[in-house]
Amino acid sequence: MRQLADIPHPDAKITLFSWNGKYLIKLEKGPLEQTYKVSELDVTSEADVYALLDAEFIQAAVQRFTLMRQDLQAAFDRQGL
């Protein structure tokens, strides 16, 4: 796996990788992470991958972290952990 870029953002760590014919967009916030795989055949260049990372996409992903955290906490609560 080759790291292509760290993309600065105040709400999440965003890293772009290239691996096995795919671009991987990895977002991290605390102990949670989201990875999106984009086939190299679906875009014409690395610049297209950057274009996918518009404000609307990033805002939705950051909001999803809140839901992920709630889901994990609910699982802990159900198990009494």
PDB file of N, CA and C in Angstrom, residues 3-80:
ATOM      1  N   GLN A   3       1.078   5.343   0.385  1.00  0.00           N
ATOM      2  CA  GLN A   3       0.401   6.557   0.826  1.00  0.00           C
ATOM      3  C   GLN A   3       0.666   7.659  -0.188  1.00  0.00           C
ATOM      4  N   LEU A   4      -0.421   8.261  -0.664  1.00  0.00           N
ATOM      5  CA  LEU A   4      -0.299   9.319  -1.662  1.00  0.00           C
ATOM      6  C   LEU A   4      -0.347  10.706  -1.044  1.00  0.00           C
ATOM      7  N   ALA A   5      -1.193  10.861  -0.005  1.00  0.00           N
ATOM      8  CA  ALA A   5      -1.346  12.207   0.549  1.00  0.00           C
ATOM      9  C   ALA A   5      -2.023  12.169   1.913  1.00  0.00           C
ATOM     10  N   ASP A   6      -1.672  13.148   2.731  1.00  0.00           N
ATOM     11  CA  ASP A   6      -2.423  13.508   3.927  1.00  0.00           C
ATOM     12  C   ASP A   6      -3.181  14.775   3.567  1.00  0.00           C
ATOM     13  N   ILE A   7      -4.481  14.741   3.754  1.00  0.00           N
ATOM     14  CA  ILE A   7      -5.308  15.882   3.375  1.00  0.00           C
ATOM     15  C   ILE A   7      -5.770  16.571   4.650  1.00  0.00           C
ATOM     16  N   PRO A   8      -5.301  17.775   4.888  1.00  0.00           N
ATOM     17  CA  PRO A   8      -5.639  18.449   6.141  1.00  0.00           C
ATOM     18  C   PRO A   8      -7.133  18.751   6.249  1.00  0.00           C
ATOM     19  N   HIS A   9      -7.656  18.474   7.447  1.00  0.00           N
ATOM     20  CA  HIS A   9      -9.035  18.825   7.755  1.00  0.00           C
ATOM     21  C   HIS A   9      -9.159  18.915   9.266  1.00  0.00           C
ATOM     22  N   PRO A  10      -9.883  19.897   9.777  1.00  0.00           N
ATOM     23  CA  PRO A  10      -9.950  20.086  11.235  1.00  0.00           C
ATOM     24  C   PRO A  10     -10.763  19.022  11.972  1.00  0.00           C
ATOM     25  N   ASP A  11     -11.667  18.316  11.273  1.00  0.00           N
ATOM     26  CA  ASP A  11     -12.568  17.389  11.953  1.00  0.00           C
ATOM     27  C   ASP A  11     -12.196  15.919  11.821  1.00  0.00           C
ATOM     28  N   ALA A  12     -11.262  15.586  10.951  1.00  0.00           N
ATOM     29  CA  ALA A  12     -10.871  14.185  10.763  1.00  0.00           C
ATOM     30  C   ALA A  12      -9.520  14.133  10.069  1.00  0.00           C
ATOM     31  N   LYS A  13      -8.807  13.073  10.344  1.00  0.00           N
ATOM     32  CA  LYS A  13      -7.555  12.830   9.612  1.00  0.00           C
ATOM     33  C   LYS A  13      -7.940  12.115   8.320  1.00  0.00           C
ATOM     34  N   ILE A  14      -7.518  12.659   7.199  1.00  0.00           N
ATOM     35  CA  ILE A  14      -7.856  12.093   5.894  1.00  0.00           C
ATOM     36  C   ILE A  14      -6.556  11.706   5.194  1.00  0.00           C
ATOM     37  N   THR A  15      -6.491  10.437   4.790  1.00  0.00           N
ATOM     38  CA  THR A  15      -5.305   9.941   4.105  1.00  0.00           C
ATOM     39  C   THR A  15      -5.740   9.245   2.826  1.00  0.00           C
ATOM     40  N   LEU A  16      -4.998   9.481   1.766  1.00  0.00           N
ATOM     41  CA  LEU A  16      -5.265   8.858   0.475  1.00  0.00           C
ATOM     42  C   LEU A  16      -4.162   7.848   0.184  1.00  0.00           C
ATOM     43  N   PHE A  17      -4.584   6.621  -0.152  1.00  0.00           N
ATOM     44  CA  PHE A  17      -3.649   5.540  -0.470  1.00  0.00           C
ATOM     45  C   PHE A  17      -3.940   5.013  -1.869  1.00  0.00           C
ATOM     46  N   SER A  18      -2.954   4.325  -2.423  1.00  0.00           N
ATOM     47  CA  SER A  18      -3.133   3.565  -3.651  1.00  0.00           C
ATOM     48  C   SER A  18      -2.752   2.126  -3.331  1.00  0.00           C
ATOM     49  N   TRP A  19      -3.643   1.185  -3.697  1.00  0.00           N
ATOM     50  CA  TRP A  19      -3.366  -0.207  -3.372  1.00  0.00           C
ATOM     51  C   TRP A  19      -4.200  -1.129  -4.244  1.00  0.00           C
ATOM     52  N   ASN A  20      -3.537  -2.054  -4.890  1.00  0.00           N
ATOM     53  CA  ASN A  20      -4.195  -3.154  -5.593  1.00  0.00           C
ATOM     54  C   ASN A  20      -5.250  -2.667  -6.591  1.00  0.00           C
ATOM     55  N   GLY A  21      -4.913  -1.665  -7.377  1.00  0.00           N
ATOM     56  CA  GLY A  21      -5.826  -1.158  -8.395  1.00  0.00           C
ATOM     57  C   GLY A  21      -6.941  -0.281  -7.867  1.00  0.00           C
ATOM     58  N   LYS A  22      -6.782   0.184  -6.626  1.00  0.00           N
ATOM     59  CA  LYS A  22      -7.808   1.024  -6.018  1.00  0.00           C
ATOM     60  C   LYS A  22      -7.174   2.215  -5.312  1.00  0.00           C
ATOM     61  N   TYR A  23      -7.943   3.277  -5.227  1.00  0.00           N
ATOM     62  CA  TYR A  23      -7.617   4.373  -4.325  1.00  0.00           C
ATOM     63  C   TYR A  23      -8.392   4.116  -3.036  1.00  0.00           C
ATOM     64  N   LEU A  24      -7.744   4.270  -1.908  1.00  0.00           N
ATOM     65  CA  LEU A  24      -8.407   4.141  -0.618  1.00  0.00           C
ATOM     66  C   LEU A  24      -8.429   5.512   0.043  1.00  0.00           C
ATOM     67  N   ILE A  25      -9.607   5.951   0.399  1.00  0.00           N
ATOM     68  CA  ILE A  25      -9.787   7.209   1.118  1.00  0.00           C
ATOM     69  C   ILE A  25     -10.073   6.821   2.563  1.00  0.00           C
ATOM     70  N   LYS A  26      -9.157   7.126   3.459  1.00  0.00           N
ATOM     71  CA  LYS A  26      -9.299   6.727   4.857  1.00  0.00           C
ATOM     72  C   LYS A  26      -9.517   7.977   5.714  1.00  0.00           C
ATOM     73  N   LEU A  27     -10.606   7.973   6.464  1.00  0.00           N
ATOM     74  CA  LEU A  27     -10.913   9.058   7.396  1.00  0.00           C
ATOM     75  C   LEU A  27     -10.853   8.482   8.798  1.00  0.00           C
ATOM     76  N   GLU A  28     -10.194   9.184   9.712  1.00  0.00           N
ATOM     77  CA  GLU A  28     -10.062   8.739  11.092  1.00  0.00           C
ATOM     78  C   GLU A  28     -10.463   9.857  12.042  1.00  0.00           C
ATOM     79  N   LYS A  29     -11.157   9.469  13.088  1.00  0.00           N
ATOM     80  CA  LYS A  29     -11.495  10.409  14.149  1.00  0.00           C
ATOM     81  C   LYS A  29     -11.499   9.614  15.448  1.00  0.00           C
ATOM     82  N   GLY A  30     -10.521   9.887  16.297  1.00  0.00           N
ATOM     83  CA  GLY A  30     -10.385   9.121  17.530  1.00  0.00           C
ATOM     84  C   GLY A  30     -10.169   7.655  17.206  1.00  0.00           C
ATOM     85  N   PRO A  31     -10.908   6.759  17.878  1.00  0.00           N
ATOM     86  CA  PRO A  31     -10.708   5.325  17.645  1.00  0.00           C
ATOM     87  C   PRO A  31     -11.503   4.780  16.455  1.00  0.00           C
ATOM     88  N   LEU A  32     -12.197   5.651  15.728  1.00  0.00           N
ATOM     89  CA  LEU A  32     -13.044   5.217  14.619  1.00  0.00           C
ATOM     90  C   LEU A  32     -12.403   5.549  13.283  1.00  0.00           C
ATOM     91  N   GLU A  33     -12.705   4.727  12.283  1.00  0.00           N
ATOM     92  CA  GLU A  33     -12.214   5.023  10.936  1.00  0.00           C
ATOM     93  C   GLU A  33     -13.221   4.566   9.897  1.00  0.00           C
ATOM     94  N   GLN A  34     -13.189   5.239   8.771  1.00  0.00           N
ATOM     95  CA  GLN A  34     -13.994   4.889   7.606  1.00  0.00           C
ATOM     96  C   GLN A  34     -13.041   4.796   6.424  1.00  0.00           C
ATOM     97  N   THR A  35     -13.228   3.775   5.604  1.00  0.00           N
ATOM     98  CA  THR A  35     -12.411   3.631   4.406  1.00  0.00           C
ATOM     99  C   THR A  35     -13.325   3.460   3.201  1.00  0.00           C
ATOM    100  N   TYR A  36     -13.077   4.250   2.194  1.00  0.00           N
ATOM    101  CA  TYR A  36     -13.820   4.179   0.944  1.00  0.00           C
ATOM    102  C   TYR A  36     -12.848   3.731  -0.137  1.00  0.00           C
ATOM    103  N   LYS A  37     -13.241   2.711  -0.904  1.00  0.00           N
ATOM    104  CA  LYS A  37     -12.401   2.187  -1.974  1.00  0.00           C
ATOM    105  C   LYS A  37     -12.977   2.633  -3.315  1.00  0.00           C
ATOM    106  N   VAL A  38     -12.117   3.212  -4.133  1.00  0.00           N
ATOM    107  CA  VAL A  38     -12.521   3.683  -5.458  1.00  0.00           C
ATOM    108  C   VAL A  38     -11.620   2.991  -6.480  1.00  0.00           C
ATOM    109  N   SER A  39     -12.219   2.234  -7.372  1.00  0.00           N
ATOM    110  CA  SER A  39     -11.441   1.547  -8.394  1.00  0.00           C
ATOM    111  C   SER A  39     -10.724   2.562  -9.288  1.00  0.00           C
ATOM    112  N   GLU A  40      -9.504   2.260  -9.640  1.00  0.00           N
ATOM    113  CA  GLU A  40      -8.766   3.136 -10.559  1.00  0.00           C
ATOM    114  C   GLU A  40      -9.450   3.200 -11.920  1.00  0.00           C
ATOM    115  N   LEU A  41     -10.304   2.211 -12.213  1.00  0.00           N
ATOM    116  CA  LEU A  41     -11.029   2.198 -13.485  1.00  0.00           C
ATOM    117  C   LEU A  41     -12.226   3.151 -13.476  1.00  0.00           C
ATOM    118  N   ASP A  42     -12.641   3.572 -12.277  1.00  0.00           N
ATOM    119  CA  ASP A  42     -13.803   4.457 -12.154  1.00  0.00           C
ATOM    120  C   ASP A  42     -13.450   5.936 -12.231  1.00  0.00           C
ATOM    121  N   VAL A  43     -12.173   6.258 -12.209  1.00  0.00           N
ATOM    122  CA  VAL A  43     -11.724   7.647 -12.288  1.00  0.00           C
ATOM    123  C   VAL A  43     -10.633   7.742 -13.339  1.00  0.00           C
ATOM    124  N   THR A  44     -10.403   8.958 -13.834  1.00  0.00           N
ATOM    125  CA  THR A  44      -9.377   9.105 -14.871  1.00  0.00           C
ATOM    126  C   THR A  44      -8.022   9.489 -14.305  1.00  0.00           C
ATOM    127  N   SER A  45      -8.021  10.005 -13.041  1.00  0.00           N
ATOM    128  CA  SER A  45      -6.754  10.415 -12.448  1.00  0.00           C
ATOM    129  C   SER A  45      -6.916  10.566 -10.946  1.00  0.00           C
ATOM    130  N   GLU A  46      -5.811  10.738 -10.275  1.00  0.00           N
ATOM    131  CA  GLU A  46      -5.817  10.999  -8.833  1.00  0.00           C
ATOM    132  C   GLU A  46      -6.590  12.279  -8.519  1.00  0.00           C
ATOM    133  N   ALA A  47      -6.550  13.236  -9.434  1.00  0.00           N
ATOM    134  CA  ALA A  47      -7.277  14.496  -9.243  1.00  0.00           C
ATOM    135  C   ALA A  47      -8.778  14.255  -9.108  1.00  0.00           C
ATOM    136  N   ASP A  48      -9.304  13.247  -9.808  1.00  0.00           N
ATOM    137  CA  ASP A  48     -10.724  12.923  -9.678  1.00  0.00           C
ATOM    138  C   ASP A  48     -11.056  12.460  -8.267  1.00  0.00           C
ATOM    139  N   VAL A  49     -10.144  11.750  -7.643  1.00  0.00           N
ATOM    140  CA  VAL A  49     -10.366  11.286  -6.276  1.00  0.00           C
ATOM    141  C   VAL A  49     -10.440  12.490  -5.339  1.00  0.00           C
ATOM    142  N   TYR A  50      -9.555  13.442  -5.519  1.00  0.00           N
ATOM    143  CA  TYR A  50      -9.606  14.672  -4.714  1.00  0.00           C
ATOM    144  C   TYR A  50     -10.931  15.397  -4.919  1.00  0.00           C
ATOM    145  N   ALA A  51     -11.450  15.378  -6.145  1.00  0.00           N
ATOM    146  CA  ALA A  51     -12.717  16.049  -6.426  1.00  0.00           C
ATOM    147  C   ALA A  51     -13.865  15.406  -5.658  1.00  0.00           C
ATOM    148  N   LEU A  52     -13.776  14.099  -5.418  1.00  0.00           N
ATOM    149  CA  LEU A  52     -14.814  13.420  -4.638  1.00  0.00           C
ATOM    150  C   LEU A  52     -14.869  13.937  -3.202  1.00  0.00           C
ATOM    151  N   LEU A  53     -13.753  14.438  -2.712  1.00  0.00           N
ATOM    152  CA  LEU A  53     -13.654  14.882  -1.321  1.00  0.00           C
ATOM    153  C   LEU A  53     -14.141  16.313  -1.162  1.00  0.00           C
ATOM    154  N   ASP A  54     -15.330  16.567  -1.672  1.00  0.00           N
ATOM    155  CA  ASP A  54     -15.885  17.912  -1.545  1.00  0.00           C
ATOM    156  C   ASP A  54     -16.469  18.109  -0.145  1.00  0.00           C
ATOM    157  N   ALA A  55     -16.888  19.319   0.124  1.00  0.00           N
ATOM    158  CA  ALA A  55     -17.374  19.662   1.472  1.00  0.00           C
ATOM    159  C   ALA A  55     -18.566  18.800   1.879  1.00  0.00           C
ATOM    160  N   GLU A  56     -19.445  18.511   0.955  1.00  0.00           N
ATOM    161  CA  GLU A  56     -20.636  17.715   1.275  1.00  0.00           C
ATOM    162  C   GLU A  56     -20.261  16.294   1.679  1.00  0.00           C
ATOM    163  N   PHE A  57     -19.334  15.680   0.949  1.00  0.00           N
ATOM    164  CA  PHE A  57     -18.876  14.322   1.275  1.00  0.00           C
ATOM    165  C   PHE A  57     -18.226  14.289   2.653  1.00  0.00           C
ATOM    166  N   ILE A  58     -17.323  15.218   2.903  1.00  0.00           N
ATOM    167  CA  ILE A  58     -16.601  15.225   4.175  1.00  0.00           C
ATOM    168  C   ILE A  58     -17.554  15.506   5.330  1.00  0.00           C
ATOM    169  N   GLN A  59     -18.490  16.429   5.155  1.00  0.00           N
ATOM    170  CA  GLN A  59     -19.456  16.722   6.213  1.00  0.00           C
ATOM    171  C   GLN A  59     -20.283  15.479   6.547  1.00  0.00           C
ATOM    172  N   ALA A  60     -20.724  14.744   5.541  1.00  0.00           N
ATOM    173  CA  ALA A  60     -21.504  13.527   5.780  1.00  0.00           C
ATOM    174  C   ALA A  60     -20.668  12.473   6.499  1.00  0.00           C
ATOM    175  N   ALA A  61     -19.411  12.331   6.100  1.00  0.00           N
ATOM    176  CA  ALA A  61     -18.532  11.352   6.752  1.00  0.00           C
ATOM    177  C   ALA A  61     -18.283  11.718   8.212  1.00  0.00           C
ATOM    178  N   VAL A  62     -18.074  12.993   8.485  1.00  0.00           N
ATOM    179  CA  VAL A  62     -17.846  13.438   9.859  1.00  0.00           C
ATOM    180  C   VAL A  62     -19.102  13.201  10.699  1.00  0.00           C
ATOM    181  N   GLN A  63     -20.274  13.448  10.146  1.00  0.00           N
ATOM    182  CA  GLN A  63     -21.523  13.174  10.861  1.00  0.00           C
ATOM    183  C   GLN A  63     -21.679  11.676  11.121  1.00  0.00           C
ATOM    184  N   ARG A  64     -21.234  10.868  10.180  1.00  0.00           N
ATOM    185  CA  ARG A  64     -21.304   9.414  10.341  1.00  0.00           C
ATOM    186  C   ARG A  64     -20.463   8.952  11.529  1.00  0.00           C
ATOM    187  N   PHE A  65     -19.364   9.636  11.817  1.00  0.00           N
ATOM    188  CA  PHE A  65     -18.572   9.278  12.995  1.00  0.00           C
ATOM    189  C   PHE A  65     -19.409   9.374  14.266  1.00  0.00           C
ATOM    190  N   THR A  66     -20.266  10.381  14.353  1.00  0.00           N
ATOM    191  CA  THR A  66     -21.138  10.523  15.520  1.00  0.00           C
ATOM    192  C   THR A  66     -22.055   9.312  15.639  1.00  0.00           C
ATOM    193  N   LEU A  67     -22.634   8.886  14.531  1.00  0.00           N
ATOM    194  CA  LEU A  67     -23.512   7.713  14.534  1.00  0.00           C
ATOM    195  C   LEU A  67     -22.734   6.447  14.882  1.00  0.00           C
ATOM    196  N   MET A  68     -21.527   6.331  14.369  1.00  0.00           N
ATOM    197  CA  MET A  68     -20.702   5.163  14.683  1.00  0.00           C
ATOM    198  C   MET A  68     -20.397   5.105  16.178  1.00  0.00           C
ATOM    199  N   ARG A  69     -20.065   6.240  16.752  1.00  0.00           N
ATOM    200  CA  ARG A  69     -19.760   6.307  18.176  1.00  0.00           C
ATOM    201  C   ARG A  69     -20.994   5.921  18.999  1.00  0.00           C
ATOM    202  N   GLN A  70     -22.168   6.404  18.579  1.00  0.00           N
ATOM    203  CA  GLN A  70     -23.415   6.066  19.272  1.00  0.00           C
ATOM    204  C   GLN A  70     -23.713   4.571  19.169  1.00  0.00           C
ATOM    205  N   ASP A  71     -23.503   3.988  17.996  1.00  0.00           N
ATOM    206  CA  ASP A  71     -23.734   2.550  17.813  1.00  0.00           C
ATOM    207  C   ASP A  71     -22.818   1.722  18.709  1.00  0.00           C
ATOM    208  N   LEU A  72     -21.550   2.117  18.776  1.00  0.00           N
ATOM    209  CA  LEU A  72     -20.604   1.380  19.606  1.00  0.00           C
ATOM    210  C   LEU A  72     -20.979   1.509  21.079  1.00  0.00           C
ATOM    211  N   GLN A  73     -21.339   2.714  21.505  1.00  0.00           N
ATOM    212  CA  GLN A  73     -21.721   2.917  22.911  1.00  0.00           C
ATOM    213  C   GLN A  73     -22.975   2.115  23.244  1.00  0.00           C
ATOM    214  N   ALA A  74     -23.927   2.070  22.332  1.00  0.00           N
ATOM    215  CA  ALA A  74     -25.146   1.293  22.551  1.00  0.00           C
ATOM    216  C   ALA A  74     -24.824  -0.191  22.714  1.00  0.00           C
ATOM    217  N   ALA A  75     -23.881  -0.705  21.925  1.00  0.00           N
ATOM    218  CA  ALA A  75     -23.471  -2.101  22.050  1.00  0.00           C
ATOM    219  C   ALA A  75     -22.824  -2.355  23.413  1.00  0.00           C
ATOM    220  N   PHE A  76     -21.965  -1.439  23.849  1.00  0.00           N
ATOM    221  CA  PHE A  76     -21.356  -1.551  25.181  1.00  0.00           C
ATOM    222  C   PHE A  76     -22.446  -1.565  26.255  1.00  0.00           C
ATOM    223  N   ASP A  77     -23.424  -0.655  26.119  1.00  0.00           N
ATOM    224  CA  ASP A  77     -24.489  -0.559  27.104  1.00  0.00           C
ATOM    225  C   ASP A  77     -25.329  -1.835  27.160  1.00  0.00           C
ATOM    226  N   ARG A  78     -25.656  -2.411  25.984  1.00  0.00           N
ATOM    227  CA  ARG A  78     -26.452  -3.629  25.953  1.00  0.00           C
ATOM    228  C   ARG A  78     -25.735  -4.793  26.632  1.00  0.00           C
ATOM    229  N   GLN A  79     -24.425  -4.789  26.521  1.00  0.00           N
ATOM    230  CA  GLN A  79     -23.637  -5.878  27.099  1.00  0.00           C
ATOM    231  C   GLN A  79     -23.188  -5.583  28.525  1.00  0.00           C
ATOM    232  N   GLY A  80     -23.532  -4.421  29.021  1.00  0.00           N
ATOM    233  CA  GLY A  80     -23.146  -4.051  30.375  1.00  0.00           C
ATOM    234  C   GLY A  80     -21.651  -3.848  30.548  1.00  0.00           C
TER     235      GLY A  80
END
